[in-house]
Coordinates of C-alpha atoms (C1' of nucleotides) in Angstrom, one line a residue:
Chain A
X1 CA 23.8 35.6 -31.9
X2 CA 27.0 34.3 -30.2
X3 CA 25.3 34.4 -26.8
X4 CA 22.3 32.5 -26.3
X5 CA 20.1 32.2 -23.2
X6 CA 20.6 28.5 -23.1
X7 CA 23.5 27.2 -20.9
X8 CA 26.9 27.8 -22.7
X9 CA 28.0 24.6 -24.2
X10 CA 31.5 24.8 -23.4
X11 CA 34.4 22.6 -24.0
X12 CA 35.0 22.2 -20.3
X13 CA 31.6 21.4 -19.4
X14 CA 32.1 18.3 -21.6
X15 CA 31.5 15.3 -19.6
X16 CA 34.4 13.0 -19.7
X17 CA 33.8 9.4 -20.3
X18 CA 33.5 8.8 -16.6
X19 CA 37.1 8.0 -15.9
X20 CA 36.9 5.7 -12.9
X21 CA 33.0 5.3 -12.4
X22 CA 31.7 2.2 -13.9
X23 CA 29.8 2.7 -17.2
X24 CA 26.3 2.4 -17.2
X25 CA 25.4 -1.1 -17.9
X26 CA 22.7 -3.6 -16.9
X27 CA 25.0 -5.5 -14.6
X28 CA 26.2 -2.4 -12.9
X29 CA 22.7 -1.4 -12.4
X30 CA 21.7 -4.7 -10.8
X31 CA 24.8 -5.1 -8.7
X32 CA 24.2 -1.3 -7.3
X33 CA 20.4 -2.0 -7.0
X34 CA 21.3 -5.1 -4.7
X35 CA 23.8 -3.0 -2.7
X36 CA 20.9 -0.6 -2.1
X37 CA 18.5 -3.0 -1.1
X38 CA 20.8 -4.8 1.2
X39 CA 21.8 -1.4 3.1
X40 CA 18.5 0.4 3.2
X41 CA 15.7 -2.1 2.5
X42 CA 13.3 -2.6 0.0
X43 CA 11.1 0.6 0.1
X44 CA 14.3 2.8 0.0
X45 CA 15.1 1.6 -3.3
X46 CA 13.8 4.1 -6.0
X47 CA 14.9 4.7 -9.4
X48 CA 16.0 8.3 -8.7
X49 CA 18.0 7.2 -5.6
X50 CA 19.6 4.3 -7.7
X51 CA 20.4 6.6 -10.7
X52 CA 22.0 9.2 -8.2
X53 CA 24.3 6.4 -6.9
X54 CA 25.4 5.5 -10.4
X55 CA 26.1 9.2 -11.0
X56 CA 23.3 8.9 -13.7
X57 CA 19.8 10.4 -14.1
X58 CA 17.0 8.4 -12.9
X59 CA 15.5 7.9 -16.5
X60 CA 18.9 6.7 -17.9
X61 CA 18.4 3.3 -16.3
X62 CA 15.5 2.7 -18.5
X63 CA 17.9 1.9 -21.5
X64 CA 19.2 -0.9 -20.0
X65 CA 16.2 -2.2 -17.9
X66 CA 12.5 -2.2 -19.0
X67 CA 11.0 -1.6 -15.7
X68 CA 11.4 -1.6 -12.0
X69 CA 9.8 -4.9 -11.6
X70 CA 12.2 -6.3 -14.2
X71 CA 15.1 -4.8 -12.3
X72 CA 13.8 -6.7 -9.1
X73 CA 13.6 -10.0 -11.1
X74 CA 17.1 -9.4 -12.2
X75 CA 18.1 -8.9 -8.8
X76 CA 16.5 -11.7 -7.4
X77 CA 18.2 -14.1 -10.0
X78 CA 21.5 -12.6 -9.1
X79 CA 21.2 -13.4 -5.4
X80 CA 20.0 -16.8 -6.4
X81 CA 23.5 -17.4 -7.6
X82 CA 24.6 -17.5 -3.8
X83 CA 22.7 -20.4 -3.1
X84 CA 24.9 -23.4 -2.9
X85 CA 23.6 -26.8 -3.7
X86 CA 26.0 -29.7 -3.3
X87 CA 26.6 -31.9 -6.1
X88 CA 25.2 -35.2 -5.8
X89 CA 28.7 -36.9 -5.3
X90 CA 27.8 -38.2 -2.0
X91 CA 27.9 -41.6 -3.0
X92 CA 31.4 -41.5 -4.3
X93 CA 32.7 -40.1 -1.1
X94 CA 32.1 -43.4 0.9
X95 CA 31.5 -46.2 -1.8
X96 CA 30.5 -48.7 0.7
X97 CA 27.6 -47.0 2.2
X98 CA 24.5 -47.9 -0.2
X99 CA 22.4 -45.2 1.7
X100 CA 24.5 -42.3 0.9
X101 CA 24.6 -39.1 2.9
X102 CA 21.8 -37.3 0.8
X103 CA 20.6 -35.7 4.4
X104 CA 23.8 -33.8 4.9
X105 CA 23.8 -32.4 1.1
X106 CA 20.2 -31.5 1.5
X107 CA 20.8 -29.9 5.0
X108 CA 23.7 -27.9 3.3
X109 CA 21.4 -26.6 0.6
X110 CA 18.7 -25.6 3.0
X111 CA 21.2 -23.9 5.3
X112 CA 22.7 -21.8 2.3
X113 CA 19.0 -20.8 1.3
X114 CA 18.4 -19.6 4.7
X115 CA 21.8 -17.6 4.8
X116 CA 21.0 -15.8 1.5
X117 CA 17.5 -15.2 2.4
X118 CA 18.8 -13.5 5.7
X119 CA 21.7 -11.8 3.8
X120 CA 19.2 -10.1 1.6
X121 CA 15.8 -9.7 3.5
X122 CA 14.1 -7.9 0.8
X123 CA 14.0 -11.3 -1.1
X124 CA 11.3 -12.4 1.0
X125 CA 9.1 -9.4 0.3
X126 CA 9.5 -10.2 -3.6
X127 CA 9.1 -13.8 -3.2
X128 CA 5.7 -12.9 -1.5
X129 CA 4.6 -11.0 -4.5
X130 CA 6.1 -12.9 -7.2
X131 CA 6.7 -16.4 -6.3
X132 CA 8.7 -18.7 -8.3
X133 CA 7.5 -17.7 -11.7
X134 CA 11.0 -16.2 -12.6
X135 CA 12.9 -18.1 -15.0
X136 CA 16.4 -16.7 -14.7
X137 CA 19.4 -18.9 -15.4
X138 CA 20.7 -18.8 -11.9
X139 CA 17.1 -20.0 -10.4
X140 CA 16.8 -22.5 -13.2
X141 CA 20.3 -24.2 -12.2
X142 CA 19.3 -23.8 -8.6
X143 CA 16.2 -26.1 -9.5
X144 CA 18.4 -28.1 -11.8
X145 CA 20.8 -28.9 -8.8
X146 CA 18.2 -29.5 -6.5
X147 CA 16.5 -32.1 -8.9
X148 CA 20.0 -33.9 -9.4
X149 CA 20.3 -34.1 -5.9
X150 CA 17.1 -35.5 -4.9
X151 CA 17.0 -38.0 -7.8
X152 CA 20.5 -39.3 -6.9
X153 CA 19.1 -39.7 -3.5
X154 CA 16.5 -42.2 -4.6
X155 CA 13.4 -40.4 -4.4
X156 CA 10.6 -41.8 -6.8
X157 CA 9.0 -38.5 -7.1
X158 CA 11.9 -35.9 -6.6
X159 CA 9.9 -32.9 -7.4
X160 CA 7.4 -33.8 -4.5
X161 CA 10.4 -34.1 -1.9
X162 CA 11.9 -30.8 -3.3
X163 CA 8.4 -28.9 -3.1
X164 CA 8.2 -30.0 0.5
X165 CA 11.5 -29.0 1.8
X166 CA 11.5 -25.8 -0.1
X167 CA 8.3 -25.0 1.2
X168 CA 9.6 -25.4 4.9
X169 CA 12.7 -23.7 3.9
X170 CA 10.7 -20.6 2.3
X171 CA 8.3 -20.5 5.2
X172 CA 10.8 -20.4 7.7
X173 CA 13.1 -18.0 6.1
X174 CA 10.8 -15.5 4.8
X175 CA 9.2 -15.2 8.4
X176 CA 12.9 -15.0 9.9
X177 CA 13.7 -12.3 7.2
X178 CA 10.5 -10.3 7.8
X179 CA 11.3 -10.3 11.6
X180 CA 14.7 -9.1 11.3
X181 CA 13.6 -6.3 9.1
X182 CA 11.2 -5.2 11.6
X183 CA 14.0 -5.4 14.3
X184 CA 16.4 -3.6 12.0
X185 CA 13.7 -0.7 11.5
X186 CA 13.8 -0.2 15.2
X187 CA 17.4 0.5 15.1
X188 CA 17.9 -1.7 18.3
X189 CA 19.5 -4.9 18.7
X190 CA 17.4 -7.9 18.6
X191 CA 17.5 -8.9 22.3
X192 CA 16.6 -5.1 23.1
X193 CA 13.6 -5.2 20.8
X194 CA 12.3 -8.2 22.3
X195 CA 12.6 -6.9 25.7
X196 CA 10.9 -3.7 24.7
X197 CA 8.0 -6.1 22.9
X198 CA 7.4 -8.4 25.8
X199 CA 5.0 -6.0 27.6
X200 CA 2.8 -5.5 24.7
X201 CA 3.0 -9.3 23.8
X202 CA 2.1 -10.4 27.4
X203 CA -0.7 -8.1 27.6
X204 CA -2.1 -9.2 24.2
X205 CA -1.6 -12.9 25.6
X206 CA -3.7 -12.3 28.4
X207 CA -6.7 -14.6 28.7
X208 CA -4.9 -17.1 26.5
X209 CA -3.4 -19.6 28.7
X210 CA -0.7 -21.3 26.8
X211 CA 0.3 -18.2 25.4
X212 CA 1.0 -16.6 28.8
X213 CA 3.1 -19.5 29.4
X214 CA 5.2 -19.1 26.5
X215 CA 5.7 -15.2 27.2
X216 CA 6.3 -15.8 30.8
X217 CA 9.7 -14.7 30.8
X218 CA 12.2 -13.6 28.1
X219 CA 14.2 -16.1 26.7
X220 CA 17.7 -16.9 28.0
X221 CA 19.8 -17.5 25.1
X222 CA 21.1 -15.4 22.2
X223 CA 18.2 -14.7 19.6
X224 CA 20.0 -15.5 16.6
X225 CA 21.2 -19.0 18.1
X226 CA 17.5 -19.6 18.8
X227 CA 16.5 -19.2 15.6
X228 CA 19.3 -21.2 14.1
X229 CA 18.3 -24.1 16.3
X230 CA 14.8 -23.7 15.5
X231 CA 15.5 -23.9 11.9
X232 CA 17.7 -26.8 12.3
X233 CA 14.7 -28.8 14.4
X234 CA 12.2 -28.2 11.7
X235 CA 14.5 -29.2 9.0
X236 CA 15.4 -32.5 10.8
X237 CA 11.7 -33.0 11.0
X238 CA 10.8 -32.6 7.3
X239 CA 14.2 -34.8 6.4
X240 CA 12.8 -37.5 8.8
X241 CA 9.4 -37.5 7.1
X242 CA 11.0 -37.6 3.8
X243 CA 13.5 -40.4 4.4
X244 CA 10.1 -42.6 5.2
X245 CA 9.4 -42.3 1.6
X246 CA 12.6 -43.5 0.3
X247 CA 12.3 -46.9 -1.3
X248 CA 13.5 -49.7 1.5
Chain B
X1 CA -23.6 42.0 1.0
X2 CA -25.9 38.9 0.7
X3 CA -24.3 37.5 -2.5
X4 CA -20.6 36.4 -1.5
X5 CA -18.2 35.1 -3.9
X6 CA -17.8 31.9 -2.1
X7 CA -20.1 29.0 -2.9
X8 CA -23.6 29.8 -1.6
X9 CA -24.2 27.8 1.6
X10 CA -27.7 26.8 1.0
X11 CA -29.9 24.3 3.2
X12 CA -30.2 22.1 0.4
X13 CA -26.8 21.3 0.1
X14 CA -26.5 20.4 3.6
X15 CA -25.3 16.8 3.4
X16 CA -27.8 14.7 5.0
X17 CA -26.3 12.1 7.8
X18 CA -25.9 9.7 4.8
X19 CA -29.0 7.9 5.1
X20 CA -28.2 4.4 3.9
X21 CA -24.5 4.6 3.3
X22 CA -22.7 3.0 6.5
X23 CA -21.0 5.5 8.6
X24 CA -17.4 6.0 8.5
X25 CA -15.9 3.7 11.1
X26 CA -12.7 1.6 11.7
X27 CA -14.6 -1.6 10.9
X28 CA -16.3 -0.3 7.9
X29 CA -12.7 0.8 6.6
X30 CA -11.2 -2.4 7.2
X31 CA -14.1 -4.3 5.8
X32 CA -13.9 -2.3 2.7
X33 CA -10.4 -2.6 2.1
X34 CA -10.4 -6.2 2.5
X35 CA -13.1 -6.4 -0.3
X36 CA -10.9 -4.1 -2.6
X37 CA -7.8 -6.2 -1.8
X38 CA -9.5 -9.4 -2.7
X39 CA -11.0 -8.0 -5.9
X40 CA -8.2 -6.1 -7.2
X41 CA -5.1 -7.0 -5.5
X42 CA -2.7 -5.4 -3.2
X43 CA -1.1 -2.6 -5.6
X44 CA -4.7 -1.4 -6.5
X45 CA -5.3 -0.4 -3.1
X46 CA -4.9 3.4 -2.4
X47 CA -6.3 5.7 0.3
X48 CA -7.9 7.8 -2.3
X49 CA -9.6 4.9 -3.9
X50 CA -10.7 3.3 -0.5
X51 CA -12.2 6.5 0.5
X52 CA -14.0 7.2 -2.7
X53 CA -15.7 3.5 -2.2
X54 CA -16.9 4.8 1.1
X55 CA -18.1 7.9 -0.2
X56 CA -15.6 9.7 1.6
X57 CA -12.5 11.8 1.1
X58 CA -9.3 10.3 1.1
X59 CA -7.7 12.0 4.3
X60 CA -10.9 11.1 6.3
X61 CA -9.7 7.8 6.7
X62 CA -6.9 9.2 8.9
X63 CA -9.2 9.8 11.6
X64 CA -9.8 6.2 12.2
X65 CA -6.7 4.5 11.2
X66 CA -3.3 6.2 11.8
X67 CA -1.4 5.0 8.8
X68 CA -1.7 2.6 5.8
X69 CA 0.7 0.1 7.5
X70 CA -1.8 0.0 10.4
X71 CA -4.6 -0.5 8.0
X72 CA -3.0 -3.5 6.6
X73 CA -2.2 -4.8 10.2
X74 CA -5.9 -4.4 11.0
X75 CA -6.9 -6.2 7.7
X76 CA -4.4 -9.1 8.6
X77 CA -5.9 -9.8 11.8
X78 CA -9.5 -9.6 10.4
X79 CA -9.1 -12.4 7.9
X80 CA -6.8 -14.4 10.5
X81 CA -10.3 -14.7 12.1
X82 CA -11.4 -17.0 9.3
X83 CA -8.7 -19.7 9.8
X84 CA -10.5 -22.4 11.9
X85 CA -8.0 -24.5 14.3
X86 CA -10.3 -27.4 15.9
X87 CA -10.3 -27.7 19.7
X88 CA -8.3 -30.3 21.4
X89 CA -11.3 -32.3 21.9
X90 CA -10.2 -35.4 19.8
X91 CA -9.5 -37.4 22.9
X92 CA -13.2 -37.4 23.9
X93 CA -14.5 -38.3 20.6
X94 CA -13.1 -41.7 20.6
X95 CA -12.4 -42.3 24.3
X96 CA -10.6 -45.8 24.0
X97 CA -7.9 -44.5 21.4
X98 CA -5.2 -43.6 23.7
X99 CA -3.4 -42.1 20.6
X100 CA -6.0 -39.6 19.6
X101 CA -6.4 -38.2 16.1
X102 CA -4.2 -35.0 16.5
X103 CA -3.2 -35.6 12.9
X104 CA -6.7 -35.1 11.5
X105 CA -7.0 -31.7 13.6
X106 CA -3.6 -30.5 12.5
X107 CA -4.4 -31.3 8.9
X108 CA -7.8 -29.2 9.2
X109 CA -5.8 -26.3 10.6
X110 CA -3.4 -26.3 8.0
X111 CA -5.9 -26.7 4.9
X112 CA -7.9 -23.8 6.7
X113 CA -5.1 -21.8 6.7
X114 CA -4.2 -22.5 3.2
X115 CA -7.7 -21.8 2.0
X116 CA -7.7 -18.4 3.7
X117 CA -4.3 -17.6 2.3
X118 CA -5.6 -18.3 -1.3
X119 CA -8.9 -16.5 -0.7
X120 CA -6.9 -13.6 0.2
X121 CA -3.7 -13.6 -1.9
X122 CA -2.5 -10.2 -0.8
X123 CA -1.9 -11.8 2.6
X124 CA 1.2 -13.4 1.2
X125 CA 2.7 -10.2 0.2
X126 CA 2.0 -8.8 3.7
X127 CA 3.5 -11.7 5.5
X128 CA 6.6 -11.6 3.3
X129 CA 7.0 -7.9 4.6
X130 CA 5.8 -7.8 8.0
X131 CA 6.0 -11.5 9.3
X132 CA 4.4 -12.6 12.7
X133 CA 5.2 -9.5 14.6
X134 CA 1.3 -8.5 14.6
X135 CA -0.3 -8.8 18.0
X136 CA -4.1 -8.5 16.8
X137 CA -6.6 -10.4 19.0
X138 CA -7.5 -12.9 16.2
X139 CA -3.9 -13.7 15.6
X140 CA -3.2 -14.3 19.2
X141 CA -6.2 -16.8 19.7
X142 CA -5.1 -18.4 16.4
X143 CA -1.6 -19.2 18.0
X144 CA -3.5 -20.1 21.2
X145 CA -5.6 -22.7 19.6
X146 CA -2.5 -24.0 18.2
X147 CA -0.6 -24.2 21.3
X148 CA -3.6 -26.1 22.6
X149 CA -3.9 -28.5 19.9
X150 CA -0.1 -29.4 19.9
X151 CA -0.1 -29.7 23.7
X152 CA -2.9 -31.9 24.1
X153 CA -1.3 -34.1 21.4
X154 CA 1.4 -34.9 23.7
X155 CA 4.5 -32.9 22.2
X156 CA 7.0 -32.1 25.0
X157 CA 8.1 -29.1 23.1
X158 CA 4.6 -27.8 21.4
X159 CA 6.1 -24.6 19.9
X160 CA 8.5 -26.3 18.0
X161 CA 6.1 -28.7 16.4
X162 CA 3.9 -25.5 15.5
X163 CA 6.7 -23.7 14.2
X164 CA 7.5 -26.4 11.9
X165 CA 4.2 -27.2 10.4
X166 CA 3.4 -23.5 10.3
X167 CA 6.7 -22.8 8.3
X168 CA 5.6 -25.5 5.7
X169 CA 2.1 -24.1 5.4
X170 CA 3.3 -20.8 5.1
X171 CA 5.7 -21.5 2.8
X172 CA 3.6 -23.6 0.6
X173 CA 0.6 -21.3 0.7
X174 CA 2.5 -18.0 0.1
X175 CA 4.3 -19.6 -3.3
X176 CA 1.0 -20.7 -4.2
X177 CA -1.0 -17.4 -3.7
X178 CA 1.7 -15.5 -5.4
X179 CA 1.6 -17.9 -8.3
X180 CA -2.1 -17.3 -8.4
X181 CA -1.7 -13.8 -8.3
X182 CA 0.5 -14.0 -11.5
X183 CA -2.1 -16.1 -13.2
X184 CA -4.9 -13.5 -12.3
X185 CA -2.9 -10.6 -13.7
X186 CA -2.7 -12.5 -16.9
X187 CA -6.6 -12.7 -17.1
X188 CA -6.5 -16.2 -18.5
X189 CA -7.3 -19.3 -16.8
X190 CA -4.5 -21.3 -15.1
X191 CA -4.3 -24.1 -17.7
X192 CA -4.1 -21.7 -20.5
X193 CA -1.5 -19.5 -18.6
X194 CA 0.7 -22.6 -18.0
X195 CA 0.3 -23.6 -21.7
X196 CA 1.5 -19.9 -22.8
X197 CA 4.4 -20.2 -20.3
X198 CA 5.6 -23.7 -21.3
X199 CA 7.9 -22.7 -24.3
X200 CA 9.7 -20.2 -22.2
X201 CA 10.0 -22.6 -19.4
X202 CA 11.4 -25.0 -21.8
X203 CA 13.9 -23.0 -23.5
X204 CA 15.0 -21.7 -20.1
X205 CA 15.4 -25.6 -18.8
X206 CA 17.7 -26.2 -21.9
X207 CA 20.9 -27.6 -20.9
X208 CA 19.5 -28.7 -17.5
X209 CA 18.8 -32.5 -17.8
X210 CA 16.5 -32.9 -15.0
X211 CA 14.4 -29.8 -15.7
X212 CA 14.0 -30.5 -19.5
X213 CA 12.4 -34.0 -18.4
X214 CA 10.3 -32.2 -15.7
X215 CA 9.0 -29.7 -18.5
X216 CA 8.9 -32.2 -21.3
X217 CA 4.8 -32.1 -21.6
X218 CA 2.3 -30.1 -19.7
X219 CA 0.4 -31.7 -17.0
X220 CA -2.5 -33.8 -17.8
X221 CA -4.8 -33.2 -14.5
X222 CA -6.3 -29.9 -13.3
X223 CA -3.7 -27.5 -11.9
X224 CA -5.8 -26.8 -8.8
X225 CA -6.2 -30.4 -8.1
X226 CA -2.2 -30.9 -8.7
X227 CA -1.8 -28.0 -6.1
X228 CA -4.1 -29.7 -3.6
X229 CA -2.5 -33.0 -3.8
X230 CA 1.2 -31.3 -3.7
X231 CA 0.1 -29.6 -0.5
X232 CA -1.3 -32.7 1.1
X233 CA 1.8 -34.9 0.1
X234 CA 4.1 -32.1 2.1
X235 CA 1.9 -31.9 4.9
X236 CA 1.9 -35.9 5.4
X237 CA 5.5 -35.5 5.4
X238 CA 5.7 -33.0 7.9
X239 CA 3.1 -34.8 10.2
X240 CA 5.2 -38.0 9.8
X241 CA 8.3 -36.3 10.9
X242 CA 6.6 -34.8 13.8
X243 CA 4.8 -38.0 15.2
X244 CA 8.3 -39.5 15.4
X245 CA 9.0 -36.9 18.3
X246 CA 5.7 -37.9 20.2
X247 CA 6.8 -39.9 23.4
X248 CA 6.4 -43.6 23.0
Chain C
dC1 C1' 39.1 12.8 -43.1
dC2 C1' 33.8 13.7 -43.0
dC3 C1' 29.4 12.3 -42.0
dC4 C1' 25.7 9.9 -40.7
dA5 C1' 23.0 6.5 -38.2
dG6 C1' 22.4 4.2 -34.1
dA7 C1' 22.8 4.0 -29.1
dT8 C1' 22.9 6.5 -25.0
dG9 C1' 22.2 10.0 -21.5
dC10 C1' 18.9 12.9 -19.5
dG11 C1' 15.6 17.1 -18.3
dT12 C1' 10.7 17.9 -18.2
dA13 C1' 6.2 16.0 -17.4
dC14 C1' 2.2 13.5 -16.1
dA15 C1' -0.6 10.8 -13.4
dG16 C1' -0.4 9.0 -9.1
dT17 C1' 0.9 7.9 -4.1
dG18 C1' 0.9 8.6 1.4
dT19 C1' 0.2 11.8 4.7
dT20 C1' -0.2 17.0 7.0
dC21 C1' -2.5 21.0 8.2
dG22 C1' -6.0 24.1 8.8
dC23 C1' -10.5 25.1 8.1
dA24 C1' -15.6 24.0 8.2
dA25 C1' -19.6 21.5 10.1
dC26 C1' -21.5 18.7 13.3
dG27 C1' -23.8 16.7 17.9
dA28 C1' -23.7 16.8 22.7
dA29 C1' -23.0 19.1 27.1
dG30 C1' -23.4 23.0 30.1
Chain D
dC1 C1' -27.6 29.7 22.9
dT2 C1' -22.9 28.8 23.5
dT3 C1' -18.9 26.1 23.7
dC4 C1' -16.2 22.3 22.9
dG5 C1' -14.5 17.8 21.1
dT6 C1' -15.0 15.1 17.1
dT7 C1' -15.3 14.2 12.5
dG8 C1' -15.0 15.3 7.7
dC9 C1' -12.6 17.2 3.7
dG10 C1' -9.8 20.6 0.2
dA11 C1' -5.1 21.9 -0.6
dA12 C1' -0.6 21.2 -0.4
dC13 C1' 3.9 18.7 -0.1
dA14 C1' 7.2 15.6 -1.1
dC15 C1' 7.7 11.5 -3.4
dT16 C1' 7.0 7.7 -6.8
dG17 C1' 7.4 5.0 -11.6
dT18 C1' 7.4 5.9 -16.4
dA19 C1' 6.8 8.1 -21.5
dC20 C1' 8.6 11.5 -24.5
dG21 C1' 11.7 14.1 -27.2
dC22 C1' 15.9 16.6 -27.5
dA23 C1' 21.0 16.6 -26.9
dT24 C1' 25.2 14.2 -27.3
dC25 C1' 28.5 10.6 -28.1
dT26 C1' 30.4 6.7 -30.7
dG27 C1' 31.7 3.8 -34.3
dG28 C1' 31.8 2.6 -39.0
dG29 C1' 31.3 3.5 -44.3
dG30 C1' 31.9 6.8 -47.8

DNA sequence: CCCCAGATGCGTACAGTGTTCGCAACGAAG
DNA sequence: CTTCGTTGCGAACACTGTACGCATCTGGGG
């Protein structure tokens, strides 16, 4: 029986070792997953589509990743590496200032966090579901650098200060990211989306005096700029409150 | 042909108008959905299970609710009614104090928000995905009351103050809710879960000096109490920072 | 060189999901 | 009694995450 009913195993059908395509590996999978999440959002990521993008079957991924949740955890830790937290060297920059510029460092860390959260809006969804229970290496060194920063700043209870500023930053960033996701789904520019939303908002605000005032007219400035100054304002508030807790 | 192959349509098989069971209505659906979300978490809610709980078929729900996302939006607005924001009557309570106790009112609102978020942990997941784009009546009056409070407190830009404190409260509450969800999934008590997590945390912290200090020994006090004082601390910080922005 | 063991890819299958569609039963209106 | 709009629902579709078992490939002894 030379001819079988099964597909003929021909030498030519032999799959070459994927000459250019990157081999299937945990790192490649995570990298491609992040690319997909960034491009199409969190609900567009499925194991089958991800496999297809890697020229692989869906179930092949499970050789390198235990479960989809674990894959998301890996993705979170991967993008956590993008957050830059300045080293606590600010004292050396200006040796005569005995109250060094920890505020600039904290501000830089906060801005970097926000930037990464807006660059990867799916992060907000994952944070809302899984929180900070992840122990990936990048998240750990993120925490470590924050601890170093606020300790060097002189806070008697650095973890309290960290939790406070981090809560503010997370709250503002996730809210912003969720909003931007909604905007992106509409396919419009942010300003156009706001303009289209205004009537509904004004109607919903009917009977509420302060809200009707707030929604009286569309904002004049660039929405992105508005969001940035809003973030900066709240951050200054939090840092002001914290600086009251510094000894002296 | 008295007998057909189809099931015999007997008078006795006629379904009574569901004597005790509540009729299928949008309100009943939302109420039951919230009960399910609270009891079993967000990923346990499916239209089929929800229908079964209401003695109804899965697809019947779509007569009263356009889509599952809309159902979630309704659920969010429903629980938003639980958040109590004090009326700005604090001035009248003590007529001689010209700087009335807006802090107590804001603190009460913040605590109420947190309590609601912890009572319905699924709220965090939804907030991370949809943000504040919802315009339900309860959310609107929540915003209105906040605006009234901070306006009466004398803030020149009340919306800025609101955004700041709300961001902090949302950030801390969602983080906490996500943590509690993880704990609940483990089936253990919070303290037991922490104890079981400690080794992994310590190992992950290896090489990070500040973190190894922080994870040196398990916390002594009741975890729930720790979380509460942490929340209170950060809130004080934010309110301190805000009070610097008050005129005078 | 051969052979075999372990690692890797993947086709099939299962139990579920949200949602659409067309049909049946109903209460009220004419 | 007939008609009509509303409500419920069974079947079906296009997906999802993942377990299982078989094929193939790779590298290291004999």
